[in-house]
Short mmCIF file of C-alpha atoms in Angstrom, two decimals:
data_model
loop_
_atom_site.label_atom_id
_atom_site.label_comp_id
_atom_site.label_asym_id
_atom_site.label_seq_id
_atom_site.Cartn_x
_atom_site.Cartn_y
_atom_site.Cartn_z
CA MET A 1 116.47 167.47 257.05
CA THR A 2 117.90 165.19 254.36
CA ALA A 3 117.78 161.43 253.84
CA PRO A 4 120.32 159.03 252.34
CA PRO A 5 119.42 157.45 248.99
CA ARG A 6 118.78 154.05 250.60
CA GLN A 7 116.05 155.47 252.85
CA ILE A 8 114.43 157.24 249.90
CA VAL A 9 114.43 154.03 247.83
CA LEU A 10 112.87 152.07 250.71
CA ALA A 11 110.20 154.74 251.22
CA LEU A 12 109.28 154.66 247.53
CA LEU A 13 109.35 150.86 247.57
CA GLY A 14 106.96 150.74 250.53
CA GLY A 15 104.48 153.07 248.86
CA SER A 16 104.82 151.22 245.57
CA ALA A 17 104.17 147.84 247.20
CA ALA A 18 101.00 149.19 248.80
CA LEU A 19 99.73 150.52 245.46
CA VAL A 20 100.50 147.23 243.70
CA VAL A 21 98.35 145.39 246.25
CA VAL A 22 95.31 147.64 246.26
CA HIS A 23 95.27 149.24 242.82
CA ALA A 24 97.02 146.83 240.43
CA LEU A 25 96.06 143.46 241.93
CA GLY A 26 92.98 144.30 243.97
CA ARG A 27 91.32 146.71 241.57
CA PHE A 28 92.59 146.84 238.00
CA ALA A 29 93.29 143.12 237.72
CA PHE A 30 89.54 142.97 237.14
CA THR A 31 90.11 144.54 233.70
CA PRO A 32 92.25 141.77 232.10
CA LEU A 33 90.26 139.13 234.01
CA LEU A 34 86.91 140.39 232.72
CA PRO A 35 87.06 138.82 229.23
CA HIS A 36 87.80 135.46 230.88
CA PHE A 37 84.92 135.87 233.35
CA LEU A 38 82.61 136.65 230.43
CA ALA A 39 83.82 133.57 228.52
CA ASP A 40 83.40 131.40 231.64
CA GLY A 41 79.82 132.58 232.06
CA LEU A 42 80.59 133.88 235.56
CA LEU A 43 79.34 137.37 234.57
CA ASP A 44 77.65 139.18 231.72
CA LEU A 45 78.63 142.67 230.57
CA GLN A 46 75.93 144.48 232.53
CA GLN A 47 76.86 142.61 235.72
CA ALA A 48 80.50 143.53 235.08
CA SER A 49 79.50 147.20 234.80
CA GLN A 50 77.62 146.95 238.10
CA LEU A 51 80.59 145.29 239.82
CA ALA A 52 82.87 148.04 238.57
CA THR A 53 80.41 150.70 239.73
CA TRP A 54 80.15 149.27 243.25
CA ASN A 55 83.92 148.96 243.44
CA TYR A 56 84.17 152.66 242.58
CA VAL A 57 81.46 153.51 245.12
CA GLY A 58 83.66 151.80 247.69
CA TYR A 59 86.69 153.71 246.42
CA LEU A 60 84.81 156.98 246.97
CA LEU A 61 83.79 155.92 250.49
CA GLY A 62 87.38 154.92 251.23
CA ALA A 63 88.73 158.27 250.07
CA LEU A 64 86.15 160.04 252.27
CA LEU A 65 87.20 157.82 255.18
CA ALA A 66 90.80 158.89 254.52
CA LEU A 67 89.69 162.48 255.18
CA VAL A 68 88.98 161.35 258.75
CA LEU A 69 92.18 159.30 259.00
CA HIS A 70 94.57 161.97 257.65
CA ALA A 71 95.60 163.16 261.15
CA PRO A 72 99.07 161.85 262.14
CA SER A 73 97.73 159.79 265.06
CA ARG A 74 95.33 157.88 262.79
CA LEU A 75 97.07 157.88 259.40
CA ARG A 76 99.46 155.00 259.89
CA PRO A 77 97.14 152.56 261.77
CA GLY A 78 94.36 153.22 259.26
CA LEU A 79 96.70 152.76 256.32
CA PHE A 80 98.15 149.48 257.60
CA LEU A 81 94.77 147.97 258.49
CA ALA A 82 93.28 148.89 255.11
CA LEU A 83 96.28 147.48 253.22
CA LEU A 84 96.15 144.10 254.97
CA LEU A 85 92.36 143.94 254.63
CA ASN A 86 92.55 144.62 250.90
CA ALA A 87 94.91 141.69 250.35
CA LEU A 88 92.59 139.38 252.30
CA LEU A 89 89.62 140.56 250.25
CA THR A 90 91.46 139.67 247.04
CA LEU A 91 92.02 136.21 248.52
CA ALA A 92 88.32 135.93 249.44
CA GLN A 93 87.31 136.63 245.82
CA CYS A 94 88.93 133.32 244.84
CA PHE A 95 86.01 131.56 246.54
CA ALA A 96 83.19 133.92 245.52
CA GLY A 97 81.16 132.22 242.80
CA ASP A 98 77.95 133.94 243.89
CA TYR A 99 77.30 137.29 242.21
CA ALA A 100 75.75 138.91 245.31
CA LEU A 101 78.76 137.95 247.42
CA LEU A 102 81.11 139.26 244.77
CA LEU A 103 79.28 142.61 244.84
CA VAL A 104 79.93 142.89 248.58
CA LEU A 105 83.58 141.92 248.21
CA ARG A 106 84.16 144.42 245.38
CA LEU A 107 82.54 147.16 247.46
CA ALA A 108 84.78 146.35 250.45
CA ASN A 109 87.79 146.12 248.14
CA GLY A 110 87.02 149.62 246.90
CA ILE A 111 86.76 151.05 250.43
CA SER A 112 90.12 149.64 251.53
CA ASN A 113 91.68 150.64 248.20
CA GLY A 114 90.47 154.22 248.57
CA VAL A 115 92.02 154.52 252.02
CA VAL A 116 95.39 153.14 250.90
CA PHE A 117 95.52 155.01 247.60
CA VAL A 118 95.10 158.30 249.51
CA LEU A 119 97.21 157.65 252.57
CA ALA A 120 100.19 155.70 251.20
CA PRO A 121 101.29 158.27 248.57
CA ALA A 122 100.41 161.10 250.98
CA LEU A 123 102.62 159.59 253.69
CA VAL A 124 105.51 159.14 251.23
CA LEU A 125 105.05 162.65 249.78
CA GLU A 126 105.04 164.30 253.21
CA TRP A 127 108.09 162.27 254.28
CA LEU A 128 109.96 163.25 251.10
CA ALA A 129 108.88 166.89 251.39
CA SER A 130 110.24 167.04 254.94
CA ARG A 131 113.58 165.99 253.45
CA GLN A 132 113.47 168.43 250.51
CA ARG A 133 112.92 165.64 247.96
CA ALA A 134 109.25 166.15 247.05
CA GLY A 135 110.17 166.15 243.35
CA LEU A 136 110.73 162.38 243.61
CA SER A 137 107.23 161.69 244.94
CA GLY A 138 105.75 160.75 241.56
CA LEU A 139 108.03 157.70 241.44
CA VAL A 140 105.90 156.03 244.11
CA TYR A 141 103.45 155.17 241.31
CA LEU A 142 106.05 153.07 239.46
CA GLY A 143 105.06 150.03 241.49
CA PHE A 144 101.44 150.40 240.50
CA ALA A 145 102.41 150.63 236.83
CA ALA A 146 104.63 147.54 237.10
CA GLY A 147 101.73 145.84 238.88
CA LEU A 148 99.44 146.54 235.93
CA LEU A 149 101.88 144.77 233.65
CA LEU A 150 102.18 141.90 236.09
CA SER A 151 98.41 141.60 236.53
CA ASN A 152 98.04 141.17 232.77
CA GLY A 153 100.38 138.20 232.91
CA LEU A 154 98.73 136.74 235.99
CA ALA A 155 95.35 136.98 234.26
CA ASN A 156 96.42 135.47 230.93
CA TRP A 157 99.34 133.09 231.52
CA PRO A 158 97.32 130.56 233.59
CA ALA A 159 94.09 131.26 231.67
CA ASP A 160 93.75 127.66 230.43
CA SER A 161 94.33 126.16 233.88
CA LEU A 162 91.83 128.21 235.91
CA SER A 163 88.19 129.11 235.57
CA GLY A 164 85.58 131.30 237.22
CA ALA A 165 86.46 132.83 240.58
CA GLN A 166 89.66 130.75 240.76
CA ARG A 167 91.22 133.21 238.33
CA TRP A 168 91.83 135.53 241.30
CA LEU A 169 94.27 133.01 242.86
CA PRO A 170 97.48 134.32 241.22
CA MET A 171 96.55 137.88 242.28
CA ALA A 172 95.96 136.83 245.88
CA ALA A 173 99.18 134.78 246.02
CA LEU A 174 101.15 137.95 245.31
CA ALA A 175 98.95 140.46 247.15
CA VAL A 176 99.30 138.94 250.64
CA PRO A 177 103.14 138.97 250.90
CA LEU A 178 103.35 142.36 249.20
CA ALA A 179 100.91 143.81 251.74
CA LEU A 180 103.11 142.57 254.59
CA LEU A 181 106.17 144.09 252.90
CA GLY A 182 104.39 147.40 252.40
CA VAL A 183 103.34 147.61 256.05
CA TRP A 184 106.88 146.86 257.22
CA LEU A 185 108.49 149.49 255.01
CA LEU A 186 105.91 152.24 255.54
CA ALA A 187 106.03 151.74 259.32
CA ARG A 188 109.62 153.02 259.18
CA LEU A 189 108.56 156.46 257.89
CA GLN A 190 108.36 159.05 260.66
CA LEU A 191 106.82 162.45 259.90
CA PRO A 192 108.03 165.60 261.65
CA PRO A 193 105.54 167.40 263.93
CA ARG A 194 103.24 169.85 262.16
CA PRO A 195 103.90 173.58 262.55
CA ALA A 196 102.29 175.03 265.63
CA SER A 197 99.37 177.42 265.18
CA GLY A 198 98.39 180.40 267.27
CA THR A 199 96.11 178.18 269.36
CA GLY A 200 99.10 176.38 270.82
CA LYS A 201 97.68 172.98 269.90
CA GLY A 202 100.50 172.06 267.55
CA THR A 203 98.46 171.94 264.38
CA ALA A 204 98.87 173.77 261.11
CA PRO A 205 96.57 176.72 260.48
CA ALA A 206 93.27 175.69 258.95
CA THR A 207 92.56 177.01 255.48
CA ALA A 208 89.73 176.41 253.03
CA LEU A 209 90.18 173.57 250.55
CA PHE A 210 88.44 175.56 247.81
CA ASP A 211 89.92 178.91 246.82
CA ARG A 212 90.65 180.79 243.60
CA ALA A 213 93.69 178.63 242.88
CA SER A 214 92.43 175.20 243.93
CA THR A 215 88.82 175.24 242.67
CA PRO A 216 89.76 174.87 238.96
CA LEU A 217 92.11 172.04 239.96
CA PHE A 218 89.28 170.22 241.73
CA LEU A 219 86.94 170.69 238.76
CA ALA A 220 89.60 169.43 236.36
CA TYR A 221 90.27 166.36 238.51
CA ALA A 222 86.57 165.47 238.47
CA GLY A 223 86.72 165.35 234.69
CA ALA A 224 89.87 163.25 234.84
CA GLY A 225 88.18 160.70 237.08
CA LEU A 226 85.28 160.24 234.70
CA GLY A 227 87.46 160.40 231.60
CA TYR A 228 90.03 157.71 232.23
CA ILE A 229 87.86 155.06 233.86
CA LEU A 230 86.08 153.67 230.79
CA PRO A 231 89.29 152.71 228.95
CA MET A 232 90.87 151.44 232.16
CA THR A 233 87.85 149.24 232.92
CA PHE A 234 86.78 148.00 229.50
CA LEU A 235 89.75 148.21 227.11
CA PRO A 236 90.36 144.42 226.75
CA THR A 237 86.60 143.91 226.37
CA LEU A 238 86.48 146.70 223.77
CA ALA A 239 89.29 144.94 221.88
CA ARG A 240 87.14 141.80 221.69
CA GLU A 241 84.24 143.87 220.40
CA GLN A 242 86.24 145.63 217.68
CA LEU A 243 88.93 143.15 216.61
CA PRO A 244 88.68 139.86 214.68
CA ALA A 245 89.51 136.54 216.32
CA GLY A 246 93.23 135.87 216.33
CA ASP A 247 94.30 139.51 216.42
CA PRO A 248 97.27 139.80 218.82
CA LEU A 249 95.72 142.87 220.45
CA LEU A 250 92.94 140.70 221.88
CA GLU A 251 95.35 139.58 224.58
CA GLY A 252 97.85 142.42 224.28
CA ALA A 253 95.77 145.59 224.72
CA TRP A 254 96.12 145.61 228.50
CA ARG A 255 99.80 144.73 228.26
CA TRP A 256 100.44 147.79 226.06
CA THR A 257 98.43 149.93 228.50
CA ALA A 258 100.49 148.73 231.45
CA LEU A 259 103.80 149.10 229.61
CA ALA A 260 102.96 152.66 228.56
CA CYS A 261 102.01 153.45 232.15
CA LEU A 262 105.28 152.07 233.51
CA LEU A 263 107.49 153.92 231.02
CA SER A 264 105.59 157.21 231.31
CA ILE A 265 105.78 157.78 235.07
CA PRO A 266 109.45 158.89 235.18
CA LEU A 267 108.75 161.04 232.11
CA TRP A 268 105.82 162.91 233.69
CA ASN A 269 107.71 163.21 236.97
CA HIS A 270 110.61 164.81 235.06
CA LEU A 271 108.41 167.03 232.88
CA GLY A 272 106.58 168.31 235.94
CA THR A 273 109.77 169.33 237.69
CA ARG A 274 111.28 170.90 234.56
CA LEU A 275 108.29 172.57 232.89
CA GLY A 276 106.03 173.01 235.91
CA ASP A 277 103.29 170.63 236.98
CA ARG A 278 100.54 172.80 235.46
CA ARG A 279 102.04 172.80 231.95
CA ALA A 280 102.77 169.07 232.11
CA LEU A 281 99.22 168.42 233.31
CA LEU A 282 97.79 170.28 230.29
CA ALA A 283 99.80 168.06 227.95
CA SER A 284 98.73 164.95 229.84
CA TYR A 285 95.02 165.74 229.55
CA ALA A 286 95.27 166.61 225.84
CA LEU A 287 96.92 163.27 225.02
CA GLN A 288 94.57 161.37 227.29
CA ALA A 289 91.48 162.87 225.61
CA LEU A 290 92.83 161.84 222.21
CA GLY A 291 93.42 158.33 223.54
CA ALA A 292 89.88 157.99 224.89
CA ALA A 293 88.46 159.16 221.55
CA ALA A 294 90.75 156.94 219.43
CA PRO A 295 88.42 153.88 219.25
CA LEU A 296 85.69 156.17 217.91
CA LEU A 297 87.92 158.05 215.47
CA TRP A 298 89.83 155.00 214.16
CA PRO A 299 87.78 151.83 214.82
CA GLY A 300 89.84 148.67 214.81
CA ALA A 301 93.40 147.81 215.77
CA ASN A 302 94.84 151.32 215.33
CA GLY A 303 92.24 152.92 217.58
CA VAL A 304 92.54 150.24 220.27
CA LEU A 305 96.34 150.46 220.31
CA LEU A 306 96.33 154.25 220.38
CA CYS A 307 93.84 154.20 223.26
CA ALA A 308 96.03 151.75 225.18
CA LEU A 309 99.21 153.79 224.68
CA LEU A 310 97.81 157.28 225.23
CA VAL A 311 95.49 156.56 228.16
CA GLY A 312 97.94 154.13 229.75
CA GLY A 313 100.77 156.60 229.26
CA THR A 314 98.99 159.60 230.82
CA PHE A 315 96.47 158.71 233.51
CA VAL A 316 98.97 158.11 236.33
CA GLY A 317 100.89 161.17 235.18
CA SER A 318 97.77 163.27 235.69
CA VAL A 319 97.39 161.83 239.20
CA LEU A 320 100.95 162.54 240.35
CA LEU A 321 101.02 165.99 238.71
CA THR A 322 97.68 166.96 240.30
CA GLN A 323 98.78 165.83 243.75
CA ARG A 324 102.04 167.79 243.57
CA LEU A 325 100.38 170.87 242.07
CA ALA A 326 97.73 170.81 244.81
CA ARG A 327 100.36 170.62 247.53
CA SER A 328 102.27 173.53 246.01
CA LEU A 329 99.08 175.63 246.00
CA GLN A 330 98.20 174.74 249.60
CA PRO A 331 101.35 173.30 251.23
CA HIS A 332 99.85 173.15 254.75
CA GLN A 333 96.90 170.92 253.80
CA GLY A 334 98.99 167.78 253.23
CA PRO A 335 97.09 164.46 253.33
CA ARG A 336 93.75 166.24 253.87
CA LEU A 337 94.00 167.88 250.46
CA SER A 338 95.07 164.61 248.84
CA ALA A 339 92.08 162.82 250.38
CA ALA A 340 89.64 165.48 249.17
CA LEU A 341 91.00 165.33 245.61
CA ILE A 342 90.85 161.55 245.43
CA ALA A 343 87.36 161.49 246.93
CA LEU A 344 86.25 163.76 244.10
CA TYR A 345 88.15 161.63 241.58
CA GLY A 346 86.47 158.52 242.95
CA GLY A 347 83.03 160.09 242.89
CA ALA A 348 83.44 161.11 239.26
CA GLN A 349 84.81 157.80 238.09
CA LEU A 350 82.06 155.67 239.58
CA ALA A 351 79.67 157.35 237.11
CA GLY A 352 81.60 155.95 234.13
CA PRO A 353 80.74 152.22 234.33
CA TRP A 354 77.20 153.09 235.51
CA LEU A 355 76.58 155.30 232.47
CA ALA A 356 78.19 152.70 230.20
CA GLY A 357 75.89 150.05 231.63
CA LEU A 358 72.84 152.25 231.03
CA TRP A 359 73.94 152.92 227.44
CA ILE A 360 74.56 149.23 226.72
CA GLY A 361 71.20 148.38 228.29
CA GLN A 362 69.51 150.74 225.80
CA GLY A 363 71.15 148.99 222.84
CA GLY A 364 74.27 151.17 222.51
CA SER A 365 77.78 149.85 222.01
CA LEU A 366 80.70 149.91 224.40
CA THR A 367 82.73 151.81 221.80
CA GLN A 368 80.18 154.63 221.68
CA SER A 369 80.33 155.06 225.44
CA PHE A 370 83.99 156.13 225.15
CA ALA A 371 82.76 159.50 223.81
CA LEU A 372 81.78 160.33 227.40
CA GLY A 373 85.36 159.78 228.56
CA ALA A 374 86.82 161.95 225.81
CA GLY A 375 84.43 164.80 226.65
CA ALA A 376 85.25 164.59 230.36
CA LEU A 377 88.97 164.85 229.64
CA LEU A 378 88.43 167.93 227.47
CA TRP A 379 86.58 169.41 230.47
CA ALA A 380 89.65 168.63 232.61
CA LEU A 381 91.92 170.29 230.05
CA ALA A 382 89.83 173.47 230.03
CA TRP A 383 89.75 173.84 233.83
CA THR A 384 93.47 173.11 234.16
CA TRP A 385 94.12 176.02 231.81
CA LEU A 386 92.31 178.28 234.31
CA ILE A 387 94.51 177.31 237.28
CA PRO A 388 96.50 180.45 238.17
CA LEU A 389 100.24 180.26 238.53
CA HIS A 390 101.27 180.47 242.17
CA PRO A 391 104.65 181.37 243.70
CA LEU A 392 104.57 178.35 246.01
CA HIS A 393 104.72 176.15 242.92
CA LYS A 394 108.48 176.77 242.96
CA GLU A 395 108.73 174.46 245.95
CA ILE A 396 108.21 171.48 243.66
CA GLN A 397 109.92 172.82 240.57
CA GLN A 398 113.18 173.36 242.41
CA CYS A 399 113.34 169.86 243.89
CA PRO A 400 116.03 167.68 242.32
CA THR A 401 115.18 164.75 240.11
#
């Protein structure tokens, strides 16, 4: 079965809109907003670490919930409900001046985000795969990358006009209509029935998630989750710690991160299809590890900028390459495999802000905590090297770009 270009564009647009809502506006907008919250006195750095940790706990719970919702009869209703709920939670944060209430809202935001971040790309990938266009699936993350760039502007452009919890208002004003658009577009995607098994129940044959090929991929992805999260949570705050007042990177670090992310997604999508997802993933982790270590190796503007460019330009690439590589290793697992990977990713990344908070509480610096991220990414690089080549990987490599 094939699909005309217009249908493919609309499918990618629907998935992208969903990721903008939950991941760019609902989740990572917290990163450029954090320096303003600290200046307003709404939070201190330890409270910010705890908020990030609880958001990531929710993300893990949401990814685990997606394991239950991956069946075709539950995937779409669960996805749509979680997407709309996430937008409403972003709106609710505009009125949450109490820290305890904000903890609850960030936890709930993480749960709904985890569900959508698993199910929306999985739905688009399966729809594209059924039309022999799985090689385009990485482009669904373009919306998220554009959303990162937009969230930087929405956090900083009205900075002098808003204060405290009101700083969430621009995010909410965009999240609600985008959520409605995402639901409308994704509701149009119809998946073909799954291959029938020998039981006659119309389901694909059950296979183990962990085998000789997939286990190194899971272990690598755990390292990736822990490795990228410190820069992606604290980079603007790190810039304020390392750079003098008036340095343009104080406001621009997140913008460079988002721009690198946006420009890199088509590149990693292309490299994966041309070189193979495994080889491209090795390159992604090597560059990402260097980026996480850059503030330690070159303190100051050079290290901050290199961290922004290398981590921003690789972390989504590692996500899309891992998801495609996993599906090529176990093509019948579909959304279940995606949910398991992201649950592991979420579980690993929630440790990052928690460990950073412990280190800061003991008198350490935020910069020093980035060593943990660099080490985790080297772990990911080593395990990716051990992933065996598999004949089914050709399914993705041969898809057109």
